[in-house]
PDB file of C-alpha atoms in Angstrom:
ATOM      1  CA  MET A   1     -82.989  53.272 -41.498  1.00  0.00           C
ATOM      2  CA  THR A   2     -80.479  55.299 -39.482  1.00  0.00           C
ATOM      3  CA  GLU A   3     -78.971  58.395 -41.123  1.00  0.00           C
ATOM      4  CA  GLN A   4     -75.277  59.144 -40.801  1.00  0.00           C
ATOM      5  CA  ILE A   5     -72.745  61.876 -41.446  1.00  0.00           C
ATOM      6  CA  VAL A   6     -69.037  61.527 -42.144  1.00  0.00           C
ATOM      7  CA  ASP A   7     -66.853  62.866 -39.335  1.00  0.00           C
ATOM      8  CA  SER A   8     -65.418  66.192 -40.494  1.00  0.00           C
ATOM      9  CA  SER A   9     -62.862  66.586 -37.682  1.00  0.00           C
ATOM     10  CA  THR A  10     -59.211  67.252 -38.378  1.00  0.00           C
ATOM     11  CA  GLU A  11     -58.137  63.902 -36.920  1.00  0.00           C
ATOM     12  CA  LYS A  12     -55.538  62.030 -38.951  1.00  0.00           C
ATOM     13  CA  TRP A  13     -56.937  59.376 -41.275  1.00  0.00           C
ATOM     14  CA  ASN A  14     -54.757  56.861 -43.108  1.00  0.00           C
ATOM     15  CA  TYR A  15     -57.486  55.413 -45.324  1.00  0.00           C
ATOM     16  CA  ASN A  16     -60.581  56.699 -47.036  1.00  0.00           C
ATOM     17  CA  VAL A  17     -62.335  53.331 -46.890  1.00  0.00           C
ATOM     18  CA  PHE A  18     -62.044  50.099 -44.909  1.00  0.00           C
ATOM     19  CA  LEU A  19     -63.533  47.050 -46.633  1.00  0.00           C
ATOM     20  CA  SER A  20     -65.015  44.346 -44.407  1.00  0.00           C
ATOM     21  CA  PHE A  21     -65.837  41.105 -46.212  1.00  0.00           C
ATOM     22  CA  ARG A  22     -65.891  37.304 -46.127  1.00  0.00           C
ATOM     23  CA  GLY A  23     -63.137  36.259 -48.486  1.00  0.00           C
ATOM     24  CA  GLU A  24     -64.580  32.976 -49.689  1.00  0.00           C
ATOM     25  CA  ASP A  25     -67.749  34.747 -50.837  1.00  0.00           C
ATOM     26  CA  THR A  26     -66.410  37.843 -52.562  1.00  0.00           C
ATOM     27  CA  ARG A  27     -62.606  38.133 -52.625  1.00  0.00           C
ATOM     28  CA  ASN A  28     -61.940  37.258 -56.275  1.00  0.00           C
ATOM     29  CA  LYS A  29     -65.020  38.755 -57.896  1.00  0.00           C
ATOM     30  CA  PHE A  30     -67.341  41.362 -56.398  1.00  0.00           C
ATOM     31  CA  LEU A  31     -64.859  42.678 -53.836  1.00  0.00           C
ATOM     32  CA  GLY A  32     -62.031  42.897 -56.344  1.00  0.00           C
ATOM     33  CA  HIS A  33     -64.186  44.838 -58.777  1.00  0.00           C
ATOM     34  CA  LEU A  34     -65.351  47.216 -56.029  1.00  0.00           C
ATOM     35  CA  TYR A  35     -61.762  47.812 -54.922  1.00  0.00           C
ATOM     36  CA  GLU A  36     -60.767  48.573 -58.510  1.00  0.00           C
ATOM     37  CA  GLU A  37     -63.647  51.031 -58.934  1.00  0.00           C
ATOM     38  CA  LEU A  38     -62.760  52.846 -55.722  1.00  0.00           C
ATOM     39  CA  THR A  39     -59.085  52.997 -56.721  1.00  0.00           C
ATOM     40  CA  ARG A  40     -60.031  54.344 -60.151  1.00  0.00           C
ATOM     41  CA  ARG A  41     -61.720  57.258 -58.404  1.00  0.00           C
ATOM     42  CA  GLY A  42     -58.642  57.941 -56.277  1.00  0.00           C
ATOM     43  CA  ILE A  43     -60.193  56.508 -53.114  1.00  0.00           C
ATOM     44  CA  GLN A  44     -57.561  54.847 -50.927  1.00  0.00           C
ATOM     45  CA  SER A  45     -59.040  51.659 -49.515  1.00  0.00           C
ATOM     46  CA  PHE A  46     -57.805  49.071 -47.042  1.00  0.00           C
ATOM     47  CA  LYS A  47     -58.438  45.472 -48.103  1.00  0.00           C
ATOM     48  CA  ASP A  48     -56.985  42.678 -45.983  1.00  0.00           C
ATOM     49  CA  ASP A  49     -55.685  39.966 -48.315  1.00  0.00           C
ATOM     50  CA  MET A  50     -54.385  37.610 -45.662  1.00  0.00           C
ATOM     51  CA  GLU A  51     -55.912  34.155 -45.476  1.00  0.00           C
ATOM     52  CA  LEU A  52     -56.358  33.511 -41.765  1.00  0.00           C
ATOM     53  CA  LYS A  53     -56.231  30.179 -40.028  1.00  0.00           C
ATOM     54  CA  ARG A  54     -59.426  29.115 -38.362  1.00  0.00           C
ATOM     55  CA  GLY A  55     -59.661  30.484 -34.850  1.00  0.00           C
ATOM     56  CA  ALA A  56     -56.989  33.125 -35.416  1.00  0.00           C
ATOM     57  CA  GLU A  57     -57.278  36.269 -33.319  1.00  0.00           C
ATOM     58  CA  ILE A  58     -58.035  39.501 -35.115  1.00  0.00           C
ATOM     59  CA  SER A  59     -54.798  41.452 -35.411  1.00  0.00           C
ATOM     60  CA  PRO A  60     -54.212  44.848 -33.755  1.00  0.00           C
ATOM     61  CA  ALA A  61     -53.010  46.146 -37.138  1.00  0.00           C
ATOM     62  CA  LEU A  62     -56.383  45.355 -38.694  1.00  0.00           C
ATOM     63  CA  LEU A  63     -58.279  47.046 -35.876  1.00  0.00           C
ATOM     64  CA  LYS A  64     -55.990  50.054 -36.286  1.00  0.00           C
ATOM     65  CA  ALA A  65     -56.858  50.193 -39.993  1.00  0.00           C
ATOM     66  CA  VAL A  66     -60.569  50.272 -39.129  1.00  0.00           C
ATOM     67  CA  TRP A  67     -59.967  53.066 -36.607  1.00  0.00           C
ATOM     68  CA  GLU A  68     -57.998  55.144 -39.119  1.00  0.00           C
ATOM     69  CA  SER A  69     -60.569  54.956 -41.936  1.00  0.00           C
ATOM     70  CA  ARG A  70     -63.167  57.621 -42.700  1.00  0.00           C
ATOM     71  CA  ILE A  71     -65.675  55.128 -44.078  1.00  0.00           C
ATOM     72  CA  SER A  72     -66.265  51.415 -43.579  1.00  0.00           C
ATOM     73  CA  ILE A  73     -68.022  49.361 -46.229  1.00  0.00           C
ATOM     74  CA  ILE A  74     -69.408  46.082 -44.889  1.00  0.00           C
ATOM     75  CA  ILE A  75     -70.118  43.510 -47.581  1.00  0.00           C
ATOM     76  CA  PHE A  76     -72.725  41.278 -45.998  1.00  0.00           C
ATOM     77  CA  SER A  77     -72.604  38.033 -47.981  1.00  0.00           C
ATOM     78  CA  LYS A  78     -74.060  34.590 -47.334  1.00  0.00           C
ATOM     79  CA  HIS A  79     -71.218  33.334 -45.146  1.00  0.00           C
ATOM     80  CA  TYR A  80     -70.170  36.626 -43.517  1.00  0.00           C
ATOM     81  CA  ALA A  81     -71.432  35.602 -40.074  1.00  0.00           C
ATOM     82  CA  SER A  82     -69.713  32.216 -40.234  1.00  0.00           C
ATOM     83  CA  SER A  83     -66.432  33.997 -39.498  1.00  0.00           C
ATOM     84  CA  SER A  84     -65.787  35.054 -35.898  1.00  0.00           C
ATOM     85  CA  TRP A  85     -63.049  37.257 -37.394  1.00  0.00           C
ATOM     86  CA  CYS A  86     -65.603  39.173 -39.494  1.00  0.00           C
ATOM     87  CA  LEU A  87     -67.908  39.537 -36.498  1.00  0.00           C
ATOM     88  CA  GLU A  88     -65.141  40.926 -34.281  1.00  0.00           C
ATOM     89  CA  GLU A  89     -64.251  43.304 -37.098  1.00  0.00           C
ATOM     90  CA  LEU A  90     -67.888  44.370 -37.301  1.00  0.00           C
ATOM     91  CA  VAL A  91     -68.046  45.097 -33.564  1.00  0.00           C
ATOM     92  CA  HIS A  92     -65.025  47.377 -33.936  1.00  0.00           C
ATOM     93  CA  ILE A  93     -66.579  49.147 -36.937  1.00  0.00           C
ATOM     94  CA  ILE A  94     -69.735  49.865 -34.941  1.00  0.00           C
ATOM     95  CA  LYS A  95     -67.566  51.161 -32.104  1.00  0.00           C
ATOM     96  CA  CYS A  96     -65.867  53.563 -34.549  1.00  0.00           C
ATOM     97  CA  ARG A  97     -69.251  54.687 -35.801  1.00  0.00           C
ATOM     98  CA  ARG A  98     -70.400  55.492 -32.271  1.00  0.00           C
ATOM     99  CA  GLU A  99     -67.197  57.081 -30.999  1.00  0.00           C
ATOM    100  CA  LYS A 100     -65.760  58.710 -34.131  1.00  0.00           C
ATOM    101  CA  LYS A 101     -68.858  59.205 -36.282  1.00  0.00           C
ATOM    102  CA  GLN A 102     -67.334  56.950 -38.923  1.00  0.00           C
ATOM    103  CA  PHE A 103     -69.682  56.559 -41.887  1.00  0.00           C
ATOM    104  CA  VAL A 104     -70.713  52.920 -42.363  1.00  0.00           C
ATOM    105  CA  LEU A 105     -72.184  51.660 -45.624  1.00  0.00           C
ATOM    106  CA  PRO A 106     -73.681  48.156 -45.569  1.00  0.00           C
ATOM    107  CA  VAL A 107     -73.716  46.312 -48.895  1.00  0.00           C
ATOM    108  CA  PHE A 108     -76.216  43.466 -48.863  1.00  0.00           C
ATOM    109  CA  TYR A 109     -74.691  41.070 -51.368  1.00  0.00           C
ATOM    110  CA  GLU A 110     -77.394  38.567 -52.324  1.00  0.00           C
ATOM    111  CA  VAL A 111     -78.772  38.571 -48.750  1.00  0.00           C
ATOM    112  CA  GLU A 112     -81.781  40.328 -47.227  1.00  0.00           C
ATOM    113  CA  PRO A 113     -81.251  42.987 -44.528  1.00  0.00           C
ATOM    114  CA  THR A 114     -83.977  41.357 -42.401  1.00  0.00           C
ATOM    115  CA  GLU A 115     -82.027  38.073 -42.413  1.00  0.00           C
ATOM    116  CA  ILE A 116     -79.097  39.894 -40.815  1.00  0.00           C
ATOM    117  CA  ARG A 117     -81.155  42.061 -38.489  1.00  0.00           C
ATOM    118  CA  LYS A 118     -83.069  39.141 -36.974  1.00  0.00           C
ATOM    119  CA  HIS A 119     -80.250  36.567 -37.409  1.00  0.00           C
ATOM    120  CA  GLN A 120     -82.815  33.815 -36.839  1.00  0.00           C
ATOM    121  CA  SER A 121     -83.214  32.437 -40.349  1.00  0.00           C
ATOM    122  CA  GLY A 122     -81.164  31.571 -43.414  1.00  0.00           C
ATOM    123  CA  SER A 123     -77.389  31.348 -43.336  1.00  0.00           C
ATOM    124  CA  PHE A 124     -77.068  34.063 -40.667  1.00  0.00           C
ATOM    125  CA  GLY A 125     -79.416  32.223 -38.316  1.00  0.00           C
ATOM    126  CA  HIS A 126     -77.541  28.966 -38.917  1.00  0.00           C
ATOM    127  CA  ASP A 127     -74.133  30.557 -38.304  1.00  0.00           C
ATOM    128  CA  MET A 128     -75.170  32.413 -35.151  1.00  0.00           C
ATOM    129  CA  ALA A 129     -76.661  29.216 -33.713  1.00  0.00           C
ATOM    130  CA  LYS A 130     -73.290  27.518 -34.254  1.00  0.00           C
ATOM    131  CA  HIS A 131     -71.482  30.386 -32.531  1.00  0.00           C
ATOM    132  CA  GLU A 132     -73.826  30.156 -29.548  1.00  0.00           C
ATOM    133  CA  LYS A 133     -72.806  26.517 -29.067  1.00  0.00           C
ATOM    134  CA  GLU A 134     -69.116  27.120 -29.707  1.00  0.00           C
ATOM    135  CA  PHE A 135     -68.933  30.116 -27.361  1.00  0.00           C
ATOM    136  CA  GLU A 136     -71.373  28.811 -24.773  1.00  0.00           C
ATOM    137  CA  SER A 137     -69.045  29.942 -21.984  1.00  0.00           C
ATOM    138  CA  ASP A 138     -68.743  33.466 -23.441  1.00  0.00           C
ATOM    139  CA  LYS A 139     -72.320  34.531 -24.041  1.00  0.00           C
ATOM    140  CA  MET A 140     -71.383  38.227 -23.947  1.00  0.00           C
ATOM    141  CA  LYS A 141     -69.181  37.831 -27.035  1.00  0.00           C
ATOM    142  CA  VAL A 142     -72.029  36.379 -29.087  1.00  0.00           C
ATOM    143  CA  ASP A 143     -74.466  38.978 -27.741  1.00  0.00           C
ATOM    144  CA  ASN A 144     -72.088  41.730 -28.888  1.00  0.00           C
ATOM    145  CA  TRP A 145     -71.936  40.166 -32.360  1.00  0.00           C
ATOM    146  CA  LYS A 146     -75.740  40.070 -32.526  1.00  0.00           C
ATOM    147  CA  LEU A 147     -76.064  43.698 -31.468  1.00  0.00           C
ATOM    148  CA  ALA A 148     -73.485  44.757 -34.064  1.00  0.00           C
ATOM    149  CA  LEU A 149     -75.328  42.830 -36.786  1.00  0.00           C
ATOM    150  CA  GLU A 150     -78.625  44.436 -35.822  1.00  0.00           C
ATOM    151  CA  GLU A 151     -77.193  47.960 -35.740  1.00  0.00           C
ATOM    152  CA  ALA A 152     -75.352  47.582 -39.047  1.00  0.00           C
ATOM    153  CA  ALA A 153     -78.339  46.050 -40.812  1.00  0.00           C
ATOM    154  CA  ASP A 154     -80.514  48.934 -39.639  1.00  0.00           C
ATOM    155  CA  LEU A 155     -78.316  51.482 -41.421  1.00  0.00           C
ATOM    156  CA  ALA A 156     -79.197  52.793 -44.855  1.00  0.00           C
ATOM    157  CA  GLY A 157     -77.350  50.554 -47.280  1.00  0.00           C
ATOM    158  CA  VAL A 158     -77.404  49.203 -50.815  1.00  0.00           C
ATOM    159  CA  GLU A 159     -78.670  45.830 -51.996  1.00  0.00           C
ATOM    160  CA  PHE A 160     -77.147  43.730 -54.748  1.00  0.00           C
ATOM    161  CA  LYS A 161     -79.461  40.954 -55.868  1.00  0.00           C
ATOM    162  CA  ASN A 162     -78.709  37.997 -58.090  1.00  0.00           C
ATOM    163  CA  GLY A 163     -79.111  39.192 -61.677  1.00  0.00           C
ATOM    164  CA  ASP A 164     -78.377  42.861 -60.987  1.00  0.00           C
ATOM    165  CA  ASN A 165     -75.952  44.695 -63.248  1.00  0.00           C
ATOM    166  CA  GLU A 166     -72.701  44.561 -61.287  1.00  0.00           C
ATOM    167  CA  HIS A 167     -70.952  47.295 -63.268  1.00  0.00           C
ATOM    168  CA  SER A 168     -73.734  49.820 -62.680  1.00  0.00           C
ATOM    169  CA  PHE A 169     -74.060  48.847 -59.042  1.00  0.00           C
ATOM    170  CA  LEU A 170     -70.358  49.269 -58.307  1.00  0.00           C
ATOM    171  CA  HIS A 171     -70.215  52.533 -60.253  1.00  0.00           C
ATOM    172  CA  ASN A 172     -73.085  53.990 -58.224  1.00  0.00           C
ATOM    173  CA  THR A 173     -71.696  52.713 -54.922  1.00  0.00           C
ATOM    174  CA  ALA A 174     -68.236  54.180 -55.562  1.00  0.00           C
ATOM    175  CA  LYS A 175     -69.869  57.448 -56.652  1.00  0.00           C
ATOM    176  CA  GLU A 176     -71.785  57.648 -53.365  1.00  0.00           C
ATOM    177  CA  VAL A 177     -68.599  57.030 -51.385  1.00  0.00           C
ATOM    178  CA  SER A 178     -66.764  59.694 -53.400  1.00  0.00           C
ATOM    179  CA  THR A 179     -69.567  62.173 -52.719  1.00  0.00           C
ATOM    180  CA  LYS A 180     -69.402  61.502 -48.968  1.00  0.00           C
ATOM    181  CA  LEU A 181     -65.629  61.967 -48.928  1.00  0.00           C
ATOM    182  CA  ASN A 182     -65.697  65.158 -50.996  1.00  0.00           C
ATOM    183  CA  HIS A 183     -68.423  66.588 -48.763  1.00  0.00           C
ATOM    184  CA  THR A 184     -66.117  66.011 -45.785  1.00  0.00           C
ATOM    185  CA  LEU A 185     -63.161  67.668 -47.521  1.00  0.00           C
ATOM    186  CA  LEU A 186     -65.222  70.766 -48.235  1.00  0.00           C
ATOM    187  CA  HIS A 187     -65.854  71.078 -44.501  1.00  0.00           C
ATOM    188  CA  VAL A 188     -62.292  70.578 -43.259  1.00  0.00           C
ATOM    189  CA  VAL A 189     -60.289  72.523 -45.837  1.00  0.00           C
ATOM    190  CA  ASP A 190     -60.051  76.201 -44.915  1.00  0.00           C
ATOM    191  CA  HIS A 191     -58.876  77.345 -48.347  1.00  0.00           C
ATOM    192  CA  PRO A 192     -59.827  74.653 -50.865  1.00  0.00           C
ATOM    193  CA  VAL A 193     -57.621  75.879 -53.692  1.00  0.00           C
ATOM    194  CA  GLY A 194     -57.290  73.170 -56.312  1.00  0.00           C
ATOM    195  CA  LEU A 195     -59.804  70.949 -54.545  1.00  0.00           C
ATOM    196  CA  LYS A 196     -61.975  70.792 -57.631  1.00  0.00           C
ATOM    197  CA  SER A 197     -59.316  68.849 -59.495  1.00  0.00           C
ATOM    198  CA  ARG A 198     -59.526  66.073 -56.890  1.00  0.00           C
ATOM    199  CA  ILE A 199     -63.278  65.629 -57.133  1.00  0.00           C
ATOM    200  CA  PHE A 200     -64.297  62.827 -59.504  1.00  0.00           C
TER     201      PHE A 200
END
């Protein structure tokens, strides 16, 4: 697994966390509970609630939100790779990780990291095979999606399996994110007076 650090530069950030997810898999349950747990800890998170028409282009505003977030959490669920929107989003997240040292936390929600990394079996293999046919004339696009999947799946992440205790899992995940953010603040604040009161 690849180790990461949160960028401690003084660049302006509008969000603590960007949440990347496949709505039909997680929007009204797991994702909502994670968003609530992050908010409870005072962590400002960006969650796109728009339902997009099939084939819609990813919006510049959404890419801007990714760029202006300290951390991206990618919720890899069964149908994540079925969405070209999610895959384009993922490519941009990986770009931010490379260019801005954005911390990326993969959450493997009832899927195996190897299924994503190899994208040759299971739902990810099925979805990528469909994309290869649909975008036959734009092989580079699909290749970029594959590379982003491989890189993201190779990062140290957290796995949620069917039957796991969701409350404990979300609590621990939000705690890890809070720790990463507070570590960054301790590096960028010259005189951290009153900082202790903001650490949860």
